[in-house]
PDB file of C-alpha atoms in Angstrom:
ATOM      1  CA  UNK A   1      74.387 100.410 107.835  1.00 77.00           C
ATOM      2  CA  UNK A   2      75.996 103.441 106.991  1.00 85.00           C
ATOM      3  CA  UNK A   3      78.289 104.962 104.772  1.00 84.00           C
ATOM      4  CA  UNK A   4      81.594 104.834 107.518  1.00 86.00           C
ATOM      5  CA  UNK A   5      81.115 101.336 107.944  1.00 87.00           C
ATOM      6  CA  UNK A   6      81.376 100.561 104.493  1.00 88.00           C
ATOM      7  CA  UNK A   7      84.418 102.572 103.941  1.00 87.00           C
ATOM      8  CA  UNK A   8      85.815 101.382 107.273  1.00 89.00           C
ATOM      9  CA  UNK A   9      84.623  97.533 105.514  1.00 88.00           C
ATOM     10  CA  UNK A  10      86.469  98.548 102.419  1.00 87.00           C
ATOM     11  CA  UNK A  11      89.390 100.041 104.440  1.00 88.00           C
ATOM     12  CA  UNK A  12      89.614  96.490 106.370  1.00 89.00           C
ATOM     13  CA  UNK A  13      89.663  94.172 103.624  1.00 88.00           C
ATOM     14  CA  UNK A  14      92.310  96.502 102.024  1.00 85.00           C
ATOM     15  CA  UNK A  15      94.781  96.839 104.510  1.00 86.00           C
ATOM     16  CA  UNK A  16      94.077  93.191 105.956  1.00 89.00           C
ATOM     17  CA  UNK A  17      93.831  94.504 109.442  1.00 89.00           C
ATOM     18  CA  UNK A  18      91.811  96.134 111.892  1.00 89.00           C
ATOM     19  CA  UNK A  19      94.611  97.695 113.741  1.00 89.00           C
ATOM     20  CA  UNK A  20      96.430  99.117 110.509  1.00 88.00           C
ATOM     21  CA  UNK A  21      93.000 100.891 109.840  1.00 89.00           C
ATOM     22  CA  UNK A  22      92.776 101.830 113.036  1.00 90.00           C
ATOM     23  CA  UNK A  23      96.118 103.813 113.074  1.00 88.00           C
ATOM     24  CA  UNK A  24      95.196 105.254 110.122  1.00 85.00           C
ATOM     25  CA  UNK A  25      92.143 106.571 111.153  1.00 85.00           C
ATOM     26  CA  UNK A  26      93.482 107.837 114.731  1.00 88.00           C
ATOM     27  CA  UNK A  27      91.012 105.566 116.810  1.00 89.00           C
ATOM     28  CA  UNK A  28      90.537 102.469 118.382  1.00 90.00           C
ATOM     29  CA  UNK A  29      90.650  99.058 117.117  1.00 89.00           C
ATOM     30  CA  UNK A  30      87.416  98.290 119.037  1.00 90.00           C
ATOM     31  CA  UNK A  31      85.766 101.166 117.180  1.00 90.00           C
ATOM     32  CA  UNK A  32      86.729  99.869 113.642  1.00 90.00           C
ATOM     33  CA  UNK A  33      85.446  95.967 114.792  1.00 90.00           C
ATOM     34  CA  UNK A  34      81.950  98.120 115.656  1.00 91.00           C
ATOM     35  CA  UNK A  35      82.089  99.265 112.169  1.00 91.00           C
ATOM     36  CA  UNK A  36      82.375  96.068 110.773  1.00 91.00           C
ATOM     37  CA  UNK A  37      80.182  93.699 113.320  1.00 92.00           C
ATOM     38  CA  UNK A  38      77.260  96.502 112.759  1.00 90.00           C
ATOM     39  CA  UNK A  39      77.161  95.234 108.778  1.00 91.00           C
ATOM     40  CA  UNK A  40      77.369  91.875 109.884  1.00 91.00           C
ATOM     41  CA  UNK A  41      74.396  92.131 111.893  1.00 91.00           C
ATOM     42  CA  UNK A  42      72.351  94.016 109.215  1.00 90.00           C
ATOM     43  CA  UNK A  43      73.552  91.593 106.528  1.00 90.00           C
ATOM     44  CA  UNK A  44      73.161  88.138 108.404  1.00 91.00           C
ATOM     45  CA  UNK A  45      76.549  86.517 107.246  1.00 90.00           C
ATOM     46  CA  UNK A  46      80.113  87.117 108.362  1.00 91.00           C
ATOM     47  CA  UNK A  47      82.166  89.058 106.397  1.00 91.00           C
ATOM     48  CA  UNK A  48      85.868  88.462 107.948  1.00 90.00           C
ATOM     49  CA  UNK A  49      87.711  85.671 108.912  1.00 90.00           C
ATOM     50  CA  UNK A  50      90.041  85.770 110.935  1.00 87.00           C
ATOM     51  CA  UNK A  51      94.002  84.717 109.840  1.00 87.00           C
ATOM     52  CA  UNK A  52      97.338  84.167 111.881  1.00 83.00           C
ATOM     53  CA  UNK A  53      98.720  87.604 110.269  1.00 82.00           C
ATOM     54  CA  UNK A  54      95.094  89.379 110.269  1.00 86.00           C
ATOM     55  CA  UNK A  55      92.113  89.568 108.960  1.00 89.00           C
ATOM     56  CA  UNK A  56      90.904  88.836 105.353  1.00 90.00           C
ATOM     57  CA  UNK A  57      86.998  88.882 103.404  1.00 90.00           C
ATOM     58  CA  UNK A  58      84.859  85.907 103.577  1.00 91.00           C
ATOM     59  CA  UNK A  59      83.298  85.290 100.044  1.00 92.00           C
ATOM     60  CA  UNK A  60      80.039  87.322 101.351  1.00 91.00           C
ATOM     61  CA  UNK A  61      82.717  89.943 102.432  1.00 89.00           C
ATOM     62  CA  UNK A  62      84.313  90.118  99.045  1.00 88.00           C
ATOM     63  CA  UNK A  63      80.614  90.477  97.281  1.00 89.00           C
ATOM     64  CA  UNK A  64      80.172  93.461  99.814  1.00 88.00           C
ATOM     65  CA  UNK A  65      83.830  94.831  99.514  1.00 86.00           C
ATOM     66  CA  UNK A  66      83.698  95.093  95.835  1.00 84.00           C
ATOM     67  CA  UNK A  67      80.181  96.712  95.710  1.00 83.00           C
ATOM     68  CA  UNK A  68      80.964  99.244  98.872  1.00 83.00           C
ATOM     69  CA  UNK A  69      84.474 100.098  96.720  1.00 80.00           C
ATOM     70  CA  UNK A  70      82.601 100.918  93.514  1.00 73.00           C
ATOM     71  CA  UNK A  71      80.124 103.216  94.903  1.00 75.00           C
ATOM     72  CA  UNK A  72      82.179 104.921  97.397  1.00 73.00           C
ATOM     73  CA  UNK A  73      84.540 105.707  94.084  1.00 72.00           C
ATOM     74  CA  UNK A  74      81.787 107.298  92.797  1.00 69.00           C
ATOM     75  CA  UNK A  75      80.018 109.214  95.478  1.00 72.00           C
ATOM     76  CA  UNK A  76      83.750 110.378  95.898  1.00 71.00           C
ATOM     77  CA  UNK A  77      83.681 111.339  92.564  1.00 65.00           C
ATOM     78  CA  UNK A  78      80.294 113.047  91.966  1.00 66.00           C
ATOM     79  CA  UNK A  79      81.612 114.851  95.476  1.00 67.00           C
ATOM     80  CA  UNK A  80      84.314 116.407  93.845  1.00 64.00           C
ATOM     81  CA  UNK A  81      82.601 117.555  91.019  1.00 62.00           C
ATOM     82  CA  UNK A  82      80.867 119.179  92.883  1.00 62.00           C
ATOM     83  CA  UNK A  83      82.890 120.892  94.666  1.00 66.00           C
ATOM     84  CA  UNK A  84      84.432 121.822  91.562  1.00 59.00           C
ATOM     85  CA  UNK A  85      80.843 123.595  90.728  1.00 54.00           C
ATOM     86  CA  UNK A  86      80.716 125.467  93.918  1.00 55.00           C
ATOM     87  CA  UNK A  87      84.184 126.766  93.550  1.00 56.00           C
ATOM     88  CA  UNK A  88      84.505 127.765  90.014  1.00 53.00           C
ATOM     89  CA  UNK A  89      86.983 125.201  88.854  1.00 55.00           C
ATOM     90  CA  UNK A  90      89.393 125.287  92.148  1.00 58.00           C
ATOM     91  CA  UNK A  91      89.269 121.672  92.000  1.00 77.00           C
ATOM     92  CA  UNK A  92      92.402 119.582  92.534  1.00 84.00           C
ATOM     93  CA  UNK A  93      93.890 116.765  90.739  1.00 91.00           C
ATOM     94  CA  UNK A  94      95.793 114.234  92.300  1.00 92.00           C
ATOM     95  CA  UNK A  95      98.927 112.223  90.356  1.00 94.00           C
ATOM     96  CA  UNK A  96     100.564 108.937  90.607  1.00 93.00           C
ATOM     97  CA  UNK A  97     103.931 108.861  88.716  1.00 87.00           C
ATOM     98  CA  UNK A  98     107.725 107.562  89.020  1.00 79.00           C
ATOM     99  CA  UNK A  99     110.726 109.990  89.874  1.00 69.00           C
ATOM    100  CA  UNK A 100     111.723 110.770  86.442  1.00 76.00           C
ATOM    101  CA  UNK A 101     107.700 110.789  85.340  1.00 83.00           C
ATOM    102  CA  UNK A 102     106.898 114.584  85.532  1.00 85.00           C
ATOM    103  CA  UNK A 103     109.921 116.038  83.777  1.00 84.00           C
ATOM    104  CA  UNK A 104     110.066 113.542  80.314  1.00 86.00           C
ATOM    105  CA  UNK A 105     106.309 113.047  80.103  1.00 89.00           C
ATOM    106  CA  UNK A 106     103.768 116.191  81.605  1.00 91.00           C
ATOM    107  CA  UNK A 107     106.522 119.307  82.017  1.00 90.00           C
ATOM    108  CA  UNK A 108     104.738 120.839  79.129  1.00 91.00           C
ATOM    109  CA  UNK A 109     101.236 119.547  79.863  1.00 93.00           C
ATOM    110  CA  UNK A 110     101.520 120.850  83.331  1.00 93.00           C
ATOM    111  CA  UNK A 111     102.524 124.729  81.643  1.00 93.00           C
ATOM    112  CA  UNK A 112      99.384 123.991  79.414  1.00 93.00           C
ATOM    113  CA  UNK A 113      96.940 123.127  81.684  1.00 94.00           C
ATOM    114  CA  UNK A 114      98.066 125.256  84.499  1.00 90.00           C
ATOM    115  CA  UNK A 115      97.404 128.225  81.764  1.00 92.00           C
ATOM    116  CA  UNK A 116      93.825 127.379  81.304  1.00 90.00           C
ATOM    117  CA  UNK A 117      92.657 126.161  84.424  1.00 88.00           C
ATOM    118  CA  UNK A 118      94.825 128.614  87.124  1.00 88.00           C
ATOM    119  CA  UNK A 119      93.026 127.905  90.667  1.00 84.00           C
ATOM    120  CA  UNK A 120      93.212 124.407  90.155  1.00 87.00           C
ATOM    121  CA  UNK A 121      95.604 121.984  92.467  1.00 86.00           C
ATOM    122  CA  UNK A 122      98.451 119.684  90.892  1.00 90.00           C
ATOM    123  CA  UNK A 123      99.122 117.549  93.126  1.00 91.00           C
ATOM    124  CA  UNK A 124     102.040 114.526  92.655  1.00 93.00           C
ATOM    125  CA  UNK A 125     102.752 112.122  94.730  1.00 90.00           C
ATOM    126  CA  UNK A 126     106.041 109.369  93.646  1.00 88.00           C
ATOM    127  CA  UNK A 127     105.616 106.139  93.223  1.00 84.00           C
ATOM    128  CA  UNK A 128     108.264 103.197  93.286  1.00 76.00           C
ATOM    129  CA  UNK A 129     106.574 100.514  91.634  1.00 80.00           C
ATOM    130  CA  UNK A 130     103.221 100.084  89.032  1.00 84.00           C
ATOM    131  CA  UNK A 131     101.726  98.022  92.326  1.00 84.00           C
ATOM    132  CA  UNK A 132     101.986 100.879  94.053  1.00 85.00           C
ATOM    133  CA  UNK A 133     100.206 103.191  91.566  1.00 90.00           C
ATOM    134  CA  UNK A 134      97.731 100.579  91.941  1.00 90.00           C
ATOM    135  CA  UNK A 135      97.202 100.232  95.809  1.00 86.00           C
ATOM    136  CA  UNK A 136      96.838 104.362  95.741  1.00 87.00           C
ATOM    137  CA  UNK A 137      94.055 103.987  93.488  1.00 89.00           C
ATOM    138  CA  UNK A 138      92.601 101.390  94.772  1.00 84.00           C
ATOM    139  CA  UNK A 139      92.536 103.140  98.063  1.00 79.00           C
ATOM    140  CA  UNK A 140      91.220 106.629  96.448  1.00 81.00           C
ATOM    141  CA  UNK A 141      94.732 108.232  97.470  1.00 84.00           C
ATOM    142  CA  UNK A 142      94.992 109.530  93.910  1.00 90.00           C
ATOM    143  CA  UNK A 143      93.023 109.848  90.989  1.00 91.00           C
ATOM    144  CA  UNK A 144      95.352 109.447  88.145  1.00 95.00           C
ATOM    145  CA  UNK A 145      99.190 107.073  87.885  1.00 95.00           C
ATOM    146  CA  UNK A 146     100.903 107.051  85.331  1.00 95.00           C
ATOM    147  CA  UNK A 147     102.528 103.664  84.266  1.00 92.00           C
ATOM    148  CA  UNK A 148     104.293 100.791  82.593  1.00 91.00           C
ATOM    149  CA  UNK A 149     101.316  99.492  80.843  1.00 91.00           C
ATOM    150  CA  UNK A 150     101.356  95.594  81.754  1.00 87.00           C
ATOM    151  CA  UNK A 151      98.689  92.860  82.802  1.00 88.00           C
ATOM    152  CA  UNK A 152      95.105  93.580  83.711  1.00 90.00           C
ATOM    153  CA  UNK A 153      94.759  94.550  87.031  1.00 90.00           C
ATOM    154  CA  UNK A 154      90.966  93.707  88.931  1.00 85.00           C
ATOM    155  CA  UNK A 155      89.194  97.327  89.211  1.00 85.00           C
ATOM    156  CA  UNK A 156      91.698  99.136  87.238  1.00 92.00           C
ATOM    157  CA  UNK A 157      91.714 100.968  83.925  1.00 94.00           C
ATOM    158  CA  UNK A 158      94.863 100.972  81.867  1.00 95.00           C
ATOM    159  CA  UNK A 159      94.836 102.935  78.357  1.00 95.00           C
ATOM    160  CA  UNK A 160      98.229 103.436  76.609  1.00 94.00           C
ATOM    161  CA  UNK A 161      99.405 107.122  75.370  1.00 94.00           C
ATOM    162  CA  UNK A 162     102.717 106.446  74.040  1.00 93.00           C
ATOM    163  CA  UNK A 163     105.070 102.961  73.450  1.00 93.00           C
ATOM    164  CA  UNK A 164     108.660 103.620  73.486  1.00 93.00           C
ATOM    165  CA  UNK A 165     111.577 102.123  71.618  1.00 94.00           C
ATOM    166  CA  UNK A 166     114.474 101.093  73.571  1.00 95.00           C
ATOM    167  CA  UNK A 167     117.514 102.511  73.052  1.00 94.00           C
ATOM    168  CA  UNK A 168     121.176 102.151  74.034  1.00 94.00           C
ATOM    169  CA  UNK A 169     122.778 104.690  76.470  1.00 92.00           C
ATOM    170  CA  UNK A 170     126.810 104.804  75.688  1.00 91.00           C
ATOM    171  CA  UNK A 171     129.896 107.284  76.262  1.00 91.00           C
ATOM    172  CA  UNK A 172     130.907 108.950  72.899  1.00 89.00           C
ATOM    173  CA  UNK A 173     134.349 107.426  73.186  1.00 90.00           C
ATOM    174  CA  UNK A 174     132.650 104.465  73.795  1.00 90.00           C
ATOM    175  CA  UNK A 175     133.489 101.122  70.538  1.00 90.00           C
ATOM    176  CA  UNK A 176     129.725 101.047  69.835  1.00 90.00           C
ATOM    177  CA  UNK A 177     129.397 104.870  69.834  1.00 89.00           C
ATOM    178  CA  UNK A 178     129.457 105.275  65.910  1.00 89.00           C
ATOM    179  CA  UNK A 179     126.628 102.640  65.045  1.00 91.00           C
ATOM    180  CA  UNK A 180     123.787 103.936  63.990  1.00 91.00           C
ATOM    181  CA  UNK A 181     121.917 100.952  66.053  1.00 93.00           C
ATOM    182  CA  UNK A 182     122.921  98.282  67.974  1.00 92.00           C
ATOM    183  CA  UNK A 183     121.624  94.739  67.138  1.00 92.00           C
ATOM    184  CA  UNK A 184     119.830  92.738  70.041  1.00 91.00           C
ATOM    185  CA  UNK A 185     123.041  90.222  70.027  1.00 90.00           C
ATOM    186  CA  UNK A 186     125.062  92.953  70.749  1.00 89.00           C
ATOM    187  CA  UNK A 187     123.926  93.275  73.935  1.00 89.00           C
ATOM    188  CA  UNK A 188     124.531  90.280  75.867  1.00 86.00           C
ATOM    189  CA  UNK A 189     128.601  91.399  75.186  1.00 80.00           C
ATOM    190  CA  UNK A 190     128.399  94.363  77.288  1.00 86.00           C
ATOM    191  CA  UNK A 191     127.981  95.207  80.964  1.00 86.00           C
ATOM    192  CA  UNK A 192     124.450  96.198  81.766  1.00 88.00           C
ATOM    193  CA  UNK A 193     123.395  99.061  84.078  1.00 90.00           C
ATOM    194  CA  UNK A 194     119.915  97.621  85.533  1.00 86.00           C
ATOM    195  CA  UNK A 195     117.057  99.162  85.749  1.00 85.00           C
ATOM    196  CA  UNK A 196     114.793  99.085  88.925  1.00 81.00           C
ATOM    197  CA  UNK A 197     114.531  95.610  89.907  1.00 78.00           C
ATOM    198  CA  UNK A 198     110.813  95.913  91.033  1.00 76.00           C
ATOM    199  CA  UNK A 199     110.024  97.974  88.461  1.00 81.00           C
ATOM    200  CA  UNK A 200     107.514  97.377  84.995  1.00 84.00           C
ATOM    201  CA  UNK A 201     109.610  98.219  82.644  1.00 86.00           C
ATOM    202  CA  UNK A 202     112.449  96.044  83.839  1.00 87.00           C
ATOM    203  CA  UNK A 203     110.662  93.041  83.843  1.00 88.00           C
ATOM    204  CA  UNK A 204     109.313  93.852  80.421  1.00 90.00           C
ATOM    205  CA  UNK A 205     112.862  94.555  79.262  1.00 90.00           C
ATOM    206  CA  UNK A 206     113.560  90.785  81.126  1.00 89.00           C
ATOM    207  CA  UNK A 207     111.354  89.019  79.112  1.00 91.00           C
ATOM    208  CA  UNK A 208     112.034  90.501  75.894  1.00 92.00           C
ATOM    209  CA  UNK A 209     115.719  89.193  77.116  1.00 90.00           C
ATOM    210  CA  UNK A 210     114.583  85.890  77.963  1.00 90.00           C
ATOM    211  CA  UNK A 211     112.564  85.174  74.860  1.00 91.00           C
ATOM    212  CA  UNK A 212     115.091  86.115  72.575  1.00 88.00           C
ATOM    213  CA  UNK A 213     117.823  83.888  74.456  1.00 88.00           C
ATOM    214  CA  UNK A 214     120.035  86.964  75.839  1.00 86.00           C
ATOM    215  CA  UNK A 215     121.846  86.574  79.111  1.00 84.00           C
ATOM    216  CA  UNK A 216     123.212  89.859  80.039  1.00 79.00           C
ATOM    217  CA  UNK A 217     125.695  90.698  82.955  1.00 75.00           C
ATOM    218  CA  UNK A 218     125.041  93.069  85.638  1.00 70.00           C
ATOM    219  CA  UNK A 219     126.471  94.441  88.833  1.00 64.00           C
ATOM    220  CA  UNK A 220     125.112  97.863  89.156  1.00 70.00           C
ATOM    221  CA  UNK A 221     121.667  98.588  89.743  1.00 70.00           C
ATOM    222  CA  UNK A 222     119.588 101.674  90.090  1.00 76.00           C
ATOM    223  CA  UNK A 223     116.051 103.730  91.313  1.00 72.00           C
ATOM    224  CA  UNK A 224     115.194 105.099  87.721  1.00 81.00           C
ATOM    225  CA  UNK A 225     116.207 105.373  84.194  1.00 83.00           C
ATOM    226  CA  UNK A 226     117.583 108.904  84.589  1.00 85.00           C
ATOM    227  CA  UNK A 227     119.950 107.219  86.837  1.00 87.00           C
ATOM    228  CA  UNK A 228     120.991 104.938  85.025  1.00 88.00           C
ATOM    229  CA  UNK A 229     121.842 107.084  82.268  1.00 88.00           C
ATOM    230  CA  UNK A 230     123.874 108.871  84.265  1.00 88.00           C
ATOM    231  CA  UNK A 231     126.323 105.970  85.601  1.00 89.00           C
ATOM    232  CA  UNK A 232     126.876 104.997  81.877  1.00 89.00           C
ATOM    233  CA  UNK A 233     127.663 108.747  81.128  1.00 89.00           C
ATOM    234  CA  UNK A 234     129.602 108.081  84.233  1.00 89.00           C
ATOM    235  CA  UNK A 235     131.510 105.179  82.414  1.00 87.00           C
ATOM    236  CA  UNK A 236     130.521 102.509  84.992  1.00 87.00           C
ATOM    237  CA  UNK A 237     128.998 100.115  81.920  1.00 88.00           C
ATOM    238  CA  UNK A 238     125.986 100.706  79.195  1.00 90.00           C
ATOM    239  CA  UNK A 239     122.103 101.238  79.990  1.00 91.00           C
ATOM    240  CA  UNK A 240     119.089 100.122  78.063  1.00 93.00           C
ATOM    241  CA  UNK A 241     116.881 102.219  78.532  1.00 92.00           C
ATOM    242  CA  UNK A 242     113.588 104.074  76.914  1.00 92.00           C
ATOM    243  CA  UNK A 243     113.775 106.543  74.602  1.00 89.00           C
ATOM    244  CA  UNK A 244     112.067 109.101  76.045  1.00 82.00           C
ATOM    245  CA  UNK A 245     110.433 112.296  74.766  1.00 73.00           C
ATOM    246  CA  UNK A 246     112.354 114.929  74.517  1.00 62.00           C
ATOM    247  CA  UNK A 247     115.865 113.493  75.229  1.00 60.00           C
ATOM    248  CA  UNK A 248     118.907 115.278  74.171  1.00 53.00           C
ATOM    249  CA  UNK A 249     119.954 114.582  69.915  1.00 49.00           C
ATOM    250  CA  UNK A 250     123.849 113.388  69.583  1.00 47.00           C
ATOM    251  CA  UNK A 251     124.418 116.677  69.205  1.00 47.00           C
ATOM    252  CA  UNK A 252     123.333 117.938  72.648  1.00 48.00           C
ATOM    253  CA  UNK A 253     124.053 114.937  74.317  1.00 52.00           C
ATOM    254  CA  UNK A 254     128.067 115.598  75.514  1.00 70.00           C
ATOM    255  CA  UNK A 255     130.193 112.180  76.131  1.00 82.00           C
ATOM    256  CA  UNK A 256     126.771 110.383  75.991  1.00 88.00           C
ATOM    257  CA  UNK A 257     125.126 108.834  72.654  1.00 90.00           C
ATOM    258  CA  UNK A 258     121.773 107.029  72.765  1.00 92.00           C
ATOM    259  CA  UNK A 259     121.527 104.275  70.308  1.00 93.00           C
ATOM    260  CA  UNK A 260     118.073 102.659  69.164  1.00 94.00           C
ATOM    261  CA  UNK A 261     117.740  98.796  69.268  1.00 94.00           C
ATOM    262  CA  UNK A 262     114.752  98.544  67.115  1.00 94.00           C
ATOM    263  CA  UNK A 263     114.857  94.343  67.719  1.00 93.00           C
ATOM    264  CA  UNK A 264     113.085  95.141  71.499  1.00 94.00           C
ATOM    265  CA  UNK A 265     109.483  95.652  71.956  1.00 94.00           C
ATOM    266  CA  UNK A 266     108.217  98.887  72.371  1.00 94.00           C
ATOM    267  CA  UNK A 267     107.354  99.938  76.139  1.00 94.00           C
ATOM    268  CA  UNK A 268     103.919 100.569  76.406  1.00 94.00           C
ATOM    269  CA  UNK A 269     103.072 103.664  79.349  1.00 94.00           C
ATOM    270  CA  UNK A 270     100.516 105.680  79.721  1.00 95.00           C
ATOM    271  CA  UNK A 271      97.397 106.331  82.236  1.00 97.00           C
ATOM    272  CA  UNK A 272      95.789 103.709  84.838  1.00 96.00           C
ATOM    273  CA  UNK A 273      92.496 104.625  86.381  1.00 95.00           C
ATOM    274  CA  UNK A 274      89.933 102.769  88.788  1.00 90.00           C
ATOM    275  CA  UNK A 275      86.941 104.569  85.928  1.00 88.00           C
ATOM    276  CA  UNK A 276      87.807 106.946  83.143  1.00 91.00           C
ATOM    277  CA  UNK A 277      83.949 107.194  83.356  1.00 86.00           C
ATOM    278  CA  UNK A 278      84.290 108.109  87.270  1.00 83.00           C
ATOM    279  CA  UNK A 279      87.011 110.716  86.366  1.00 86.00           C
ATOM    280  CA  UNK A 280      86.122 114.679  87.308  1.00 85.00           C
ATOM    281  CA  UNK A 281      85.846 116.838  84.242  1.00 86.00           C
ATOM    282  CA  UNK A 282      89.171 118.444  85.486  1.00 88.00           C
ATOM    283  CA  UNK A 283      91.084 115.161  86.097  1.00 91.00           C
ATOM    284  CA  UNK A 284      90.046 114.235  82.445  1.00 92.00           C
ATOM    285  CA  UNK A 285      91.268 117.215  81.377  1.00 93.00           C
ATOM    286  CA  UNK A 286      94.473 117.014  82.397  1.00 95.00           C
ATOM    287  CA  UNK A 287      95.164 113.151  81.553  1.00 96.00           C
ATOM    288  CA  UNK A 288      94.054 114.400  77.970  1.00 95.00           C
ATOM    289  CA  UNK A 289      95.879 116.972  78.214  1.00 95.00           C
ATOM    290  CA  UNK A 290      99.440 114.732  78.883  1.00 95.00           C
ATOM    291  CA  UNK A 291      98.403 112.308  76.108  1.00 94.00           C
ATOM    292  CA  UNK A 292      97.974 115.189  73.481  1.00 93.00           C
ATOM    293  CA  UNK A 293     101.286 116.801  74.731  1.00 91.00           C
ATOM    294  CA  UNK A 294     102.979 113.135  74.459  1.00 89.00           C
ATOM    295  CA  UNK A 295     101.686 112.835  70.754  1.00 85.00           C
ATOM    296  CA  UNK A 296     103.260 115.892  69.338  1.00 80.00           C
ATOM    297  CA  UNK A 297     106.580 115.370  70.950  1.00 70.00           C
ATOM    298  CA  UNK A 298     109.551 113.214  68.900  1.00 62.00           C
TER     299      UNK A 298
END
């Protein structure tokens, strides 16, 4: 047994197929069954079974899978810390976020710990859905995502840096414009500009809809919130969407006004990791970093 074959194991019951790994690792599909038939062998049980659409872990498999996933994560980890030793801090840290993620939440973490940590490697990678964030760490593809905080998730760490109040997005000229707030029954009067369909915070903003009885009408939908405010500034009907750090007062804001609705929930993001004991010192630094940043910002 060796250490390929339990990543190649891990990448397996992952993927739920032998030729997807197989592509991804540039070899045969006969090599990667080797991988797997040689801890089969040493163990004494199977660990696949065999499905019309692939391949998925026997219950000895998913003991196995679990255990080879944990300490692969951190042999990973101790690997990069390293590495981090041996080159004096020119380390990398890898970051799963949305489109709109870098520029409300880390632009002025990023300044910060780019100042004290120069050599290191900020690397971001977009993400279209929370499930995603999760299948990239899950697969060690990054080390941090940043997220709609929702559900537990098996093997992943969520902690929350910041929950944000909903607010109303609306042209200046616009009937609601002069409210100081707009009441919860207000909105199921006005023509909604939807947020990502797949995405966290739209099903949070659905339930908080559905358990306080509000149908809402909708024929535009779009790929992020700073979309979406930009087809109401646009005139093509009113977003709900969160009040984000660092968004423009009425003063700055042009033909656009942004108008809290403090009868929603709050919207819970922050940072999801597979350990936050696992994490390098320089990965910790920055998520601590973001969250510190976050907390002195309106």
């Amino acid at each position: 047994m060796t250490l390929d074959d339990l990543r190649v194991f891990v990448l397996v019951c992952r993927a739920g197929s032998l030729s997807a790994v197989a592509r991804e690792l540039s070899c045969t599909q006969s090599a990667v069954s080797q991988h797997v038939k040689r801890l089969e062998r040493e163990t004494g049980v199977r660990l696949l079974e065999r499905h019309p659409r692939g391949v998925a872990p026997t219950p000895a498999g998913r003991i196995l899978q679990a255990a080879a996933a944990d300490g692969i994560a951190g042999l990973d980890s101790a690997l990069r810390s390293l590495g981090e030793l041996v080159r004096g801090e020119a380390g990398s840290v890898r970051v799963m976020t949305g489109a709109t993620t870098v520029r409300h939440f880390m632009a002025e973490a990023v300044v910060a710990f780019r100042g004290r940590h120069p050599r290191v490697s900020l690397e971001f990678q977009t993400a279209t859905s929370s499930r995603n964030c999760f299948d990239a760490l899950a697969s060690h593809a990054c080390d941090l995502a940043w997220i709609t905080l929702g559900a537990p998730v098996r093997g992943i760490e969520q902690r929350s840096v910041v929950e944000l109040p909903w607010v109303l997005a609306v042209r200046a000229d616009d009937p609601l414009a002069d409210r100081s707030h707009v009441e919860v029954a207000d909105l199921a009067g006005i023509r909604h500009i939807r947020l990502p369909e797949r995405s966290s915070a739209r099903a949070h903003l659905d339930a908080a809809f559905a358990e306080l009885g509000i149908h809402i009408t909708s024929d535009t939908g779009v790929a992020d919130w700073d979309t979406a405010v930009l087809l109401a500034e646009l005139g093509l009907g009113h977003a709900v969407v969160p009040a984000l750090p660092g968004r423009r007062t009425p003063e700055e804001s042009g033909p656009l006004r942004f108008l809290p609705i403090p009868g929603l929930p709050r919207l819970p993001v922050g940072w999801a990791v597979r350990r936050w004991d696992a994490l390098t010192p320089l990965v910790r630094a920055f998520a601590d970093t973001v969250a510190l940043t976050c907390a002195r910002r309106p």
